[in-house]
GROMACS .gro file of C-alpha atoms in nm:
model
  339
    1MET     CA    1   0.701  -5.250   8.430
    2THR     CA    2   1.074  -5.299   8.407
    3THR     CA    3   1.253  -5.427   8.104
    4SER     CA    4   1.297  -5.765   8.267
    5ASP     CA    5   0.921  -5.788   8.324
    6ALA     CA    6   0.832  -5.718   7.957
    7PRO     CA    7   0.671  -6.014   7.784
    8PHE     CA    8   0.881  -6.196   7.525
    9PRO     CA    9   0.765  -6.162   7.165
   10ALA     CA   10   0.564  -6.454   7.039
   11GLN     CA   11   0.785  -6.720   6.880
   12GLN     CA   12   0.680  -6.827   6.533
   13PRO     CA   13   0.673  -7.205   6.505
   14SER     CA   14   0.941  -7.323   6.267
   15SER     CA   15   0.857  -7.561   5.985
   16PRO     CA   16   0.996  -7.915   6.001
   17PRO     CA   17   1.308  -7.970   5.790
   18GLU     CA   18   1.113  -8.193   5.549
   19VAL     CA   19   0.862  -7.917   5.480
   20ARG     CA   20   1.135  -7.659   5.424
   21GLU     CA   21   1.310  -7.899   5.186
   22ALA     CA   22   0.984  -7.955   5.000
   23ASP     CA   23   0.927  -7.580   4.971
   24ARG     CA   24   1.273  -7.531   4.821
   25ILE     CA   25   1.217  -7.812   4.573
   26CYS     CA   26   0.875  -7.675   4.477
   27GLU     CA   27   1.030  -7.336   4.403
   28ARG     CA   28   1.295  -7.496   4.181
   29LEU     CA   29   1.034  -7.703   3.998
   30ALA     CA   30   0.823  -7.394   3.934
   31ALA     CA   31   1.131  -7.227   3.785
   32VAL     CA   32   1.193  -7.537   3.570
   33GLN     CA   33   0.842  -7.525   3.428
   34GLN     CA   34   0.873  -7.152   3.360
   35GLU     CA   35   1.206  -7.192   3.183
   36ILE     CA   36   1.081  -7.472   2.958
   37SER     CA   37   0.771  -7.268   2.871
   38THR     CA   38   0.990  -6.993   2.728
   39VAL     CA   39   1.102  -7.235   2.454
   40ILE     CA   40   0.806  -7.472   2.416
   41PHE     CA   41   0.483  -7.288   2.328
   42GLY     CA   42   0.128  -7.408   2.382
   43GLN     CA   43   0.222  -7.742   2.540
   44ASP     CA   44   0.187  -7.671   2.912
   45GLN     CA   45   0.010  -7.997   2.987
   46ILE     CA   46   0.271  -8.193   2.792
   47ILE     CA   47   0.549  -8.020   2.986
   48ARG     CA   48   0.382  -8.105   3.316
   49GLN     CA   49   0.331  -8.469   3.224
   50THR     CA   50   0.691  -8.504   3.107
   51LEU     CA   51   0.823  -8.347   3.427
   52THR     CA   52   0.590  -8.570   3.627
   53THR     CA   53   0.746  -8.875   3.462
   54VAL     CA   54   1.101  -8.764   3.536
   55LEU     CA   55   1.016  -8.668   3.896
   56ALA     CA   56   0.862  -9.010   3.948
   57GLY     CA   57   1.182  -9.172   3.819
   58GLY     CA   58   1.031  -9.321   3.505
   59HIS     CA   59   1.037  -9.310   3.126
   60ALA     CA   60   0.792  -9.142   2.889
   61LEU     CA   61   0.664  -9.220   2.540
   62LEU     CA   62   0.582  -8.903   2.343
   63VAL     CA   63   0.332  -8.976   2.066
   64GLY     CA   64   0.243  -8.728   1.797
   65ALA     CA   65   0.284  -8.623   1.438
   66PRO     CA   66   0.623  -8.495   1.320
   67GLY     CA   67   0.693  -8.128   1.381
   68LEU     CA   68   0.514  -8.086   1.714
   69GLY     CA   69   0.831  -8.016   1.912
   70LYS     CA   70   0.892  -8.360   2.066
   71THR     CA   71   1.267  -8.345   2.002
   72LEU     CA   72   1.291  -7.984   2.118
   73LEU     CA   73   1.104  -8.070   2.438
   74VAL     CA   74   1.348  -8.347   2.528
   75THR     CA   75   1.661  -8.145   2.452
   76THR     CA   76   1.524  -7.846   2.644
   77LEU     CA   77   1.441  -8.068   2.940
   78GLY     CA   78   1.797  -8.199   2.949
   79THR     CA   79   1.936  -7.845   2.945
   80VAL     CA   80   1.706  -7.709   3.216
   81LEU     CA   81   1.754  -8.009   3.447
   82GLY     CA   82   2.131  -8.012   3.392
   83LEU     CA   83   2.139  -8.373   3.273
   84ASN     CA   84   2.388  -8.534   3.039
   85ALA     CA   85   2.173  -8.606   2.734
   86ARG     CA   86   2.221  -8.805   2.416
   87ARG     CA   87   2.001  -8.866   2.115
   88VAL     CA   88   1.958  -9.180   1.907
   89GLN     CA   89   1.774  -9.158   1.576
   90PHE     CA   90   1.597  -9.490   1.531
   91THR     CA   91   1.603  -9.618   1.172
   92PRO     CA   92   1.518  -9.956   1.016
   93ASP     CA   93   1.887 -10.050   0.987
   94LEU     CA   94   1.974  -9.962   1.349
   95MET     CA   95   2.124 -10.256   1.542
   96PRO     CA   96   2.101 -10.327   1.919
   97SER     CA   97   2.476 -10.277   1.959
   98ASP     CA   98   2.437  -9.926   1.817
   99ILE     CA   99   2.245  -9.843   2.135
  100THR     CA  100   2.405 -10.052   2.410
  101GLY     CA  101   2.765 -10.059   2.281
  102SER     CA  102   2.990 -10.339   2.163
  103GLU     CA  103   3.325 -10.505   2.225
  104ILE     CA  104   3.617 -10.435   1.996
  105LEU     CA  105   3.951 -10.615   1.968
  106ASP     CA  106   4.246 -10.402   2.078
  107GLU     CA  107   4.615 -10.474   2.023
  108ASP     CA  108   4.883 -10.300   2.229
  109ALA     CA  109   5.244 -10.222   2.138
  110THR     CA  110   5.361 -10.567   2.251
  111GLY     CA  111   5.113 -10.744   2.027
  112HIS     CA  112   4.886 -10.850   2.312
  113ARG     CA  113   4.522 -10.859   2.209
  114SER     CA  114   4.221 -10.805   2.433
  115PHE     CA  115   3.858 -10.707   2.406
  116ARG     CA  116   3.750 -10.361   2.512
  117PHE     CA  117   3.389 -10.254   2.563
  118VAL     CA  118   3.291  -9.932   2.390
  119HIS     CA  119   2.995  -9.770   2.563
  120GLY     CA  120   2.694  -9.692   2.349
  121PRO     CA  121   2.473  -9.384   2.367
  122VAL     CA  122   2.253  -9.551   2.631
  123PHE     CA  123   2.519  -9.462   2.889
  124THR     CA  124   2.376  -9.121   2.965
  125GLN     CA  125   2.135  -8.962   3.209
  126LEU     CA  126   1.870  -8.860   2.957
  127LEU     CA  127   1.837  -9.071   2.644
  128MET     CA  128   1.621  -8.946   2.364
  129ALA     CA  129   1.504  -9.237   2.151
  130ASP     CA  130   1.382  -9.044   1.850
  131GLU     CA  131   1.113  -9.213   1.639
  132ILE     CA  132   1.154  -9.537   1.831
  133ASN     CA  133   0.894  -9.718   1.622
  134ARG     CA  134   1.101  -9.670   1.306
  135ALA     CA  135   1.339  -9.946   1.417
  136SER     CA  136   1.275 -10.319   1.419
  137PRO     CA  137   1.138 -10.488   1.733
  138ARG     CA  138   1.480 -10.649   1.793
  139THR     CA  139   1.643 -10.308   1.824
  140GLN     CA  140   1.355 -10.168   2.028
  141SER     CA  141   1.400 -10.448   2.280
  142ALA     CA  142   1.765 -10.346   2.335
  143LEU     CA  143   1.631 -10.083   2.573
  144LEU     CA  144   1.428 -10.324   2.787
  145GLN     CA  145   1.696 -10.415   3.041
  146ALA     CA  146   1.830 -10.060   3.053
  147MET     CA  147   1.487  -9.912   3.123
  148GLN     CA  148   1.393 -10.160   3.393
  149GLU     CA  149   1.723 -10.241   3.566
  150HIS     CA  150   1.941  -9.939   3.477
  151ARG     CA  151   2.220 -10.161   3.353
  152VAL     CA  152   2.332 -10.330   3.032
  153SER     CA  153   2.466 -10.683   2.988
  154VAL     CA  154   2.716 -10.739   2.707
  155ALA     CA  155   2.911 -11.064   2.662
  156GLY     CA  156   2.813 -11.179   3.010
  157VAL     CA  157   2.934 -10.862   3.182
  158GLU     CA  158   2.698 -10.610   3.343
  159TYR     CA  159   2.764 -10.238   3.308
  160PRO     CA  160   2.567  -9.996   3.531
  161LEU     CA  161   2.413  -9.688   3.375
  162PRO     CA  162   2.455  -9.335   3.513
  163GLU     CA  163   2.202  -9.208   3.766
  164PRO     CA  164   1.951  -9.071   3.720
  165PHE     CA  165   1.860  -9.252   3.398
  166HIS     CA  166   1.553  -9.168   3.192
  167VAL     CA  167   1.438  -9.261   2.844
  168LEU     CA  168   1.215  -9.015   2.663
  169ALA     CA  169   1.111  -9.183   2.339
  170THR     CA  170   0.921  -9.021   2.057
  171GLN     CA  171   0.681  -9.222   1.845
  172ASN     CA  172   0.511  -9.136   1.520
  173PRO     CA  173   0.147  -9.236   1.470
  174MET     CA  174   0.114  -9.599   1.364
  175GLU     CA  175  -0.085  -9.489   1.058
  176GLN     CA  176   0.233  -9.351   0.902
  177GLU     CA  177   0.445  -9.567   0.673
  178GLY     CA  178   0.761  -9.738   0.793
  179THR     CA  179   0.664  -9.787   1.156
  180TYR     CA  180   0.670 -10.096   1.378
  181PRO     CA  181   0.444 -10.140   1.682
  182LEU     CA  182   0.626 -10.154   2.015
  183PRO     CA  183   0.603 -10.486   2.202
  184GLU     CA  184   0.364 -10.489   2.498
  185ALA     CA  185   0.646 -10.569   2.740
  186GLN     CA  186   0.833 -10.258   2.633
  187LEU     CA  187   0.525 -10.038   2.639
  188ASP     CA  188   0.472 -10.138   3.001
  189ARG     CA  189   0.816  -9.998   3.087
  190PHE     CA  190   0.705  -9.651   2.985
  191MET     CA  191   0.550  -9.480   3.284
  192LEU     CA  192   0.335  -9.241   3.080
  193GLN     CA  193   0.225  -9.228   2.720
  194ILE     CA  194   0.197  -8.858   2.641
  195GLY     CA  195   0.001  -8.749   2.336
  196LEU     CA  196   0.102  -8.426   2.165
  197THR     CA  197  -0.151  -8.218   1.977
  198PHE     CA  198  -0.125  -7.910   1.759
  199PRO     CA  199  -0.096  -7.579   1.949
  200ASP     CA  200  -0.378  -7.328   1.945
  201ALA     CA  201  -0.364  -7.015   1.729
  202ALA     CA  202  -0.225  -6.788   2.003
  203ALA     CA  203   0.057  -7.030   2.091
  204GLU     CA  204   0.144  -7.085   1.726
  205ARG     CA  205   0.159  -6.709   1.668
  206ALA     CA  206   0.391  -6.665   1.969
  207MET     CA  207   0.608  -6.950   1.843
  208LEU     CA  208   0.646  -6.787   1.502
  209LEU     CA  209   0.753  -6.456   1.653
  210ALA     CA  210   1.003  -6.624   1.887
  211THR     CA  211   1.164  -6.869   1.645
  212THR     CA  212   1.192  -6.685   1.313
  213GLY     CA  213   1.393  -6.385   1.424
  214ALA     CA  214   1.765  -6.319   1.424
  215GLN     CA  215   1.806  -6.487   1.764
  216ASN     CA  216   1.619  -6.778   1.919
  217LYS     CA  217   1.550  -6.805   2.290
  218GLN     CA  218   1.783  -7.055   2.457
  219ALA     CA  219   1.681  -7.238   2.774
  220GLN     CA  220   1.902  -7.200   3.081
  221GLN     CA  221   1.994  -7.458   3.342
  222VAL     CA  222   1.786  -7.443   3.660
  223MET     CA  223   1.863  -7.773   3.836
  224ASP     CA  224   2.133  -8.037   3.831
  225ALA     CA  225   2.132  -8.416   3.854
  226GLN     CA  226   2.185  -8.416   4.231
  227SER     CA  227   1.895  -8.178   4.291
  228LEU     CA  228   1.673  -8.389   4.068
  229MET     CA  229   1.754  -8.705   4.263
  230HIS     CA  230   1.671  -8.522   4.588
  231ALA     CA  231   1.332  -8.431   4.440
  232GLN     CA  232   1.277  -8.790   4.327
  233ALA     CA  233   1.355  -8.915   4.677
  234LEU     CA  234   1.108  -8.664   4.822
  235VAL     CA  235   0.835  -8.793   4.589
  236ARG     CA  236   0.872  -9.141   4.737
  237ARG     CA  237   0.842  -9.002   5.091
  238MET     CA  238   0.521  -8.811   5.028
  239PRO     CA  239   0.221  -8.947   5.222
  240VAL     CA  240  -0.079  -9.088   5.036
  241GLY     CA  241  -0.424  -9.097   5.194
  242GLU     CA  242  -0.628  -9.415   5.220
  243LYS     CA  243  -0.892  -9.271   4.987
  244VAL     CA  244  -0.638  -9.206   4.714
  245LEU     CA  245  -0.475  -9.545   4.765
  246ASP     CA  246  -0.809  -9.725   4.737
  247ALA     CA  247  -0.896  -9.524   4.426
  248ILE     CA  248  -0.573  -9.630   4.253
  249VAL     CA  249  -0.618  -9.997   4.338
  250ASN     CA  250  -0.985 -10.001   4.239
  251LEU     CA  251  -0.923  -9.813   3.915
  252VAL     CA  252  -0.647 -10.047   3.795
  253ARG     CA  253  -0.836 -10.361   3.895
  254ALA     CA  254  -1.150 -10.235   3.722
  255ALA     CA  255  -0.949 -10.208   3.399
  256ARG     CA  256  -0.880 -10.583   3.396
  257PRO     CA  257  -1.136 -10.821   3.248
  258GLN     CA  258  -1.052 -11.079   3.519
  259SER     CA  259  -1.137 -10.851   3.813
  260THR     CA  260  -1.383 -10.589   3.688
  261SER     CA  261  -1.741 -10.603   3.811
  262ASP     CA  262  -1.868 -10.424   3.499
  263ALA     CA  263  -2.000 -10.685   3.255
  264THR     CA  264  -1.970 -10.444   2.962
  265LEU     CA  265  -1.604 -10.375   3.031
  266ARG     CA  266  -1.540 -10.747   3.069
  267GLU     CA  267  -1.657 -10.798   2.711
  268GLN     CA  268  -1.470 -10.499   2.571
  269ILE     CA  269  -1.123 -10.536   2.733
  270ALA     CA  270  -0.898 -10.811   2.599
  271TRP     CA  271  -0.624 -10.756   2.854
  272GLY     CA  272  -0.567 -10.486   3.110
  273PRO     CA  273  -0.290 -10.317   3.310
  274GLY     CA  274  -0.066 -10.508   3.548
  275PRO     CA  275   0.062 -10.411   3.894
  276ARG     CA  276   0.321 -10.181   3.737
  277ALA     CA  277   0.034  -9.953   3.631
  278ALA     CA  278  -0.075  -9.911   3.994
  279GLN     CA  279   0.283  -9.840   4.101
  280THR     CA  280   0.312  -9.585   3.823
  281LEU     CA  281  -0.014  -9.415   3.914
  282MET     CA  282   0.092  -9.389   4.278
  283LEU     CA  283   0.432  -9.233   4.202
  284ALA     CA  284   0.303  -9.009   3.923
  285SER     CA  285   0.021  -8.875   4.142
  286ARG     CA  286   0.274  -8.779   4.408
  287ALA     CA  287   0.500  -8.614   4.151
  288ARG     CA  288   0.211  -8.417   4.002
  289ALA     CA  289   0.111  -8.292   4.345
  290LEU     CA  290   0.469  -8.179   4.412
  291LEU     CA  291   0.472  -7.986   4.083
  292ASP     CA  292   0.165  -7.800   4.211
  293GLY     CA  293   0.333  -7.726   4.545
  294ARG     CA  294   0.129  -7.982   4.740
  295LEU     CA  295   0.278  -8.244   4.971
  296SER     CA  296   0.009  -8.508   4.925
  297PRO     CA  297  -0.182  -8.620   4.613
  298GLY     CA  298  -0.558  -8.615   4.575
  299LEU     CA  299  -0.821  -8.782   4.358
  300ASP     CA  300  -0.778  -8.505   4.099
  301ASP     CA  301  -0.419  -8.619   4.042
  302VAL     CA  302  -0.531  -8.979   3.991
  303ALA     CA  303  -0.801  -8.872   3.745
  304ALA     CA  304  -0.563  -8.646   3.551
  305LEU     CA  305  -0.303  -8.921   3.509
  306ALA     CA  306  -0.533  -9.216   3.441
  307ARG     CA  307  -0.521  -9.178   3.062
  308PRO     CA  308  -0.143  -9.143   3.013
  309VAL     CA  309  -0.086  -9.430   3.259
  310LEU     CA  310  -0.347  -9.675   3.132
  311ALA     CA  311  -0.382  -9.601   2.760
  312HIS     CA  312  -0.081  -9.806   2.647
  313ARG     CA  313  -0.140 -10.086   2.898
  314MET     CA  314  -0.478 -10.200   2.766
  315ALA     CA  315  -0.609 -10.379   2.457
  316LEU     CA  316  -0.965 -10.403   2.330
  317THR     CA  317  -1.142 -10.711   2.201
  318PHE     CA  318  -1.218 -10.747   1.833
  319ALA     CA  319  -1.589 -10.699   1.901
  320ALA     CA  320  -1.524 -10.372   2.084
  321ARG     CA  321  -1.307 -10.237   1.803
  322ALA     CA  322  -1.570 -10.338   1.549
  323GLU     CA  323  -1.827 -10.134   1.739
  324GLY     CA  324  -1.600  -9.828   1.733
  325VAL     CA  325  -1.509  -9.839   2.101
  326THR     CA  326  -1.173  -9.679   2.185
  327THR     CA  327  -0.940  -9.707   2.480
  328ASP     CA  328  -1.026  -9.348   2.568
  329ASP     CA  329  -1.392  -9.447   2.593
  330ILE     CA  330  -1.302  -9.726   2.834
  331ILE     CA  331  -1.094  -9.497   3.056
  332THR     CA  332  -1.371  -9.236   3.060
  333ARG     CA  333  -1.609  -9.503   3.184
  334LEU     CA  334  -1.359  -9.611   3.449
  335LEU     CA  335  -1.309  -9.255   3.575
  336LYS     CA  336  -1.677  -9.225   3.658
  337THR     CA  337  -1.621  -9.473   3.941
  338LEU     CA  338  -1.378  -9.237   4.117
  339GLY     CA  339  -1.660  -9.014   4.238
   0.00000   0.00000   0.00000
């Protein structure tokens, strides 16, 4: 057989551009998780849920006792993702203008006077609202428009915020003194409520060895804002199966006393999640799948995110609270319907 008669080698089918892009993003996200884990010990699930929130384009509420690394997690996330980050310490005397900015009166060399808007700390890509429930409800509500519309209105003028824009707020347990409950409308703007717990003994031992020496480990940048927005756009293009879609709709509707078919839940739930909860669960499930290197979410993603999505969007009746029923009990009962 001559050279010209030799069979051509089999051609390997090339992956579509979307798949190759997804593979690259998955590799970067794996590196992001690894880099954060070198600074934050024993909080792998918390890291994943926080990254899920950011990938889905939302805001997160970090709830836990002081000293669990909430502030360190947010600052580390800003460094690793390459985002411009600012921190606001919420206190009882904090005013709304301390967050959004205010107008000041300027006078030039000719004596002409004019108002000039001075941007507040909200004009950033990653805003850390530290101990948000230490401030009054009036100041807490200053973030409402920024979180939902990504812009701020001052004196009738609208100022757009940088993109991407995310609020990661920390909240102390309501049992502690000097705290104010967040309004329901603002709670609904937080995509996930993430509860932090104490690390196990092995993680706490590793943390002591890493943070009490002459040098502390510093996180390094892995992504930038443009790469993050590409990943966020990919999340919205990921396909969702009919089974997962139906599970999300049925789960959210079953958590409302007006639409649930469970008579017990109807008596225990005072008010349930709105449509924003279903939107959140859809986007967060996609983002969680992407963090795992998958291009489509499954029922496991929905089940894993049900608690952080629904917990702060539900209220129990007085009778249910008197019987010792908790929101976690309600969500556990709802998850049994997923199959």
